[in-house]
Amino acid sequence: MLDIIKKIKNNLVSNFEGIGDKDILVSSPPEIKMGDVSVPLFALSKKLNIPLPELAEKCIPLVKIETFVDKVERVGGYLNLFLNRDVTAGEIIKQVLKSNKLFGSSFSGKGKKALIEHTSINPNASPHVGRARNAMIGDSLSRIFRFEGYDTEVHYYVNDMGRQIGLLVLISDEIENLDFNGILEAYVRANQRAENDPEFAQKGYDLLAKMEQGDEDVRKKFFHVTEMCLKGQLQVLKRLGVDYDYFDRESNFIESEELNKVLEVLKTKGALFVDEEQRLTVDLAPLGYTQEEGRYFVLRRANGSSMYGYRDLAYTIYKGLMGADEDIIVLGEDHKLYLQQISLILSGAGYKPPVPVFYSYILLKEGKMSTRQGNVVLLSDFLDTASELAFKRVQEQCKELSEEEQKLIAEQVAVSAIRFAVLRVTPTKNVIFDIESALSFEGDTGPYLQYSCARIKSILRKYGKEIPLNISDEIPIQQDEEWILVRKISEFPLTVLNSIEQRNPSIIAGYALDLAHTFTSFYHTCPVLQAEKEEIKEARLQICSATLQTMQNALHLLGISVPERM
């Protein structure tokens, strides 16, 4: 279908001067009886200064693509195209089964590079559910960019310069043989001691100062402690299927020649000064900042030591110099002001700031979970609870499977429940998470999508033979439900392009749900293995196979795996 739309656009653009692809907004009519493709002419008529009736007459032969378009009807300011179902279905299904795991990619990123930074949790903390949204959005975006052909790098900024790491280094002998949870508990004790013992707290600050001054022994200790913590964090995130390519340490950006060049430019603009506390500070007003709150951005303390903002600016410049076509950072919405400050400073010196993807909060339904610390729900606890609940449901659904298989499926179901419930919501909106509903095999959930795939796999297993791949130029379409499903499959490439353009995985999630619902309608209306003719059976098996491939590709972009059975 995407190829047909491209041909329509190409024909119109090449025959009318002064218009481009973006001027032609092709869509689908609201009802199938009104056609399959709709070309609105209102905007074109205005831009070309051609009356609608005259423009329609000129456009009809241009949109009537040979062999694919049976007829064109003009309805008001629209041209509605009715496609040849058998021919178009043959073309679409062939494309899906030939492309396989790559179906849906338009390879728009071929020859381009994407850099995506996400997560960045303080080393003394275990990932909590709220921060997991950052990781899931970033991971899904990384998958989408890779799918589109971008050479994609995923970066994790390791905050290894904080007071909390200094305290952990002070008690490094005590935590050497502890697991991650033990290290976190030891930090709580060390922090409490620091609050009650100023001398102990000062030792932590002294270590931090030595770290910044380049003391090699201290740097090694900071590195070792941070690695221990990072390993524990990554084990938790790995359960969600989240991975990284590079770990960039804050301590590597204490000094930056590139940032110092930026500061020289800011000085010439009157935006750099030393405040009354003798701190090196940026005044954002000369750079175009109009508010009083957040106007000043401190870079260095009076003693010359760097602030977090200095190191973050240096790191942002470092990423920018890597030459990525897409430089993306995933941040909580509470960082909007901070990124605005960073971006103004960089833009003021001629640097291109990263493109932010902001996300809002995850709110949990009351009474569903207990927590180990305050009202922060740890991701590890959350995953354990989800897996336990999923295991009970898998036991009910899959009694014929071994306990080992049931546990594997339960973990996949738990991850799909969490990832889908989070990713289906536009990042800028809050997620209200109900773990019981998210784990349901019915409704708009991750397990429902997995179950839809498992149902198709069951049909293909029962067929007992290889699905015929020698697809003819035409596939016999008998029912509207078949045709609607094929059309929905054909929308996947455009969906991926929209998702990458808007940097929004929820577009993929919404498509996956629509595809599953559409397949359910097909399943209840169009017998597959009991089809009345062999050629119809083969055609429907091919449609099933194409649906499965498309769904698996969509779920992969969301970081959701598909069990063989459910």
Steps between C-alpha positions, in 0.01 A plus 500: 500500500787736581637447147162589351485817707853589387400458136193719551710773663772477235244531219340806657828672590649444154189637325439812709768760562540648846388204711691228688431173679395678820223684315324170420336357812387152399278316750235229524126573471304456826307200359616219272198548271636847421825362361852410612708814441385860525677799341374837632517781244402807705853613589634413154222700335583804711877470451480440125217752455301245302123456564412170666298352210775580250775370732306175563472434126872551458589282799276197430722350226810573710379306806350207307812284533494223242402148620459618863217758480167372366311830517514854631201688639484870574314579822499872569862605530632144519606237249418157641691210346370144493789255473502163329491286812649180357791673324579738787478222760740285295749786484475577874525140624793430267679805636444397863614140460797597284615777737443281808652662811565819304142554388393846609839662456528766230878520567469876541807492725734331254837676510396701808596484866282530811622555855250441779575566867262373764454378860804634698416388856707606800729202579385486863141432394310202366285577194147590600186469292492869405856499367425178313275704269810689389678171424204348314439807284871531422533130423197499271622808315838331454329194353292716263802696376699181445203347318494800266866442416670759720842413639376538856701550818339481845678693774466486878639796696653364820473746788818405685587838656241543774536516877319168519783326313751659735318344795498159331873528435549573872338166582634313193649219712162445664311463170759300304323164528141623511236466229334810356227513763763465771694794352187716498425415862861579594466839332189579705701426817796707376273792413339488843844497661605800288200696625594426861879519462629817324855366502394187309302710254800727442714198413253424222532855367880478526498185288283676242746790489792259450303330223459833320867588555599181318623280788551171316443270801177679588383490136553124494295459818218716358508299178488166685211600726304649210552183293360288785189718516461524123514122467210467745293762317558340161394157626162648594461690171608191304183325617308765306713431193682834528865517389765764430798542270709758687539609861629858519635602840436843642852502647644513147349847450653690793692705246408563137694701243190517281288638784767754584471623138124535555564704814725737307216563255258557789744749650496707182120506520501623859346177622786377725587652836616423855216541751513639854594156632795490258337229286543491123148556369313536172236774471248364252327835442750619232435167324126567472366360829209715618412357845661587832467148640778287354681799353837416657689175435796430730799322342772505768519549875716767662779246551504426126339155520247423229125483554281230349381750235856560376562126461162447336569777249837345422338161451228643277764666282692171487191320370428776251847470350438134414322611184169325557217600268261444790622596851223408744473509878212353703418707808230533764273801458651650818822558300345736246643817654842340542516389137380842389795653687746251347357557152518880527865485605594267216291680237651832610842363406388348172455139616195292421336371820352149524134438418309416820231238544327596824288255695253537784446291812384146568223498760417170668150400600478513879529187706650281231856471626708538813832684477831468676581869527248778541257528211761411235418171328818321400502350154642170626208464745256598230636242256495230767137575582402505133680171434330330796156612386576407139619154606166429664316599182734306274448192719125532439540562124783257421447195721660269242839678519782422742556728799824625343316601182224660705752710693671614179166603348401669829811720489429590135139580587604713798743702290244544221238614751729767645657617173174520308308673780773766509583534130141514374462838675638810327819591695370842604196347675493329839478121511247373754617145554276221627705182512196269507349652186836517322548123541162409351499278191197698382460870433758750386806342661841362410399142589197534268735587212722205588193277514391620155838390364479168684156442345642550150791270579251237613313525167825462305604200715166329446540543125801270540681603180716783374297807412502540121736787419455488123244778513337579170445855379146477637364369831129417501325733746154375590396707801528863610673380819782346294546819304489722810771284660721519191455878490593524867817296438593738218485799739795380707784669303326838517434444871872444562587817308246701704638355823859590416403847378311573822743299717200332656482120556132524597418527127642149451312375807171640371557338161576162661170514689307592185665214312412252775137616509480483120640147501244395762218617271658310211543188716132492599371570148737320264565128562863418427561127532130430423488731195270375223774486235870411513604824328305702755656300784848569363422868456372533857801311636724745318302790645537343847875461448533860382297622799724306739816639341367855515389463861832349605686785330283759677540329838877476452509880465320517836745253656236227536582139417245248371467157667431196285201403715274671749 
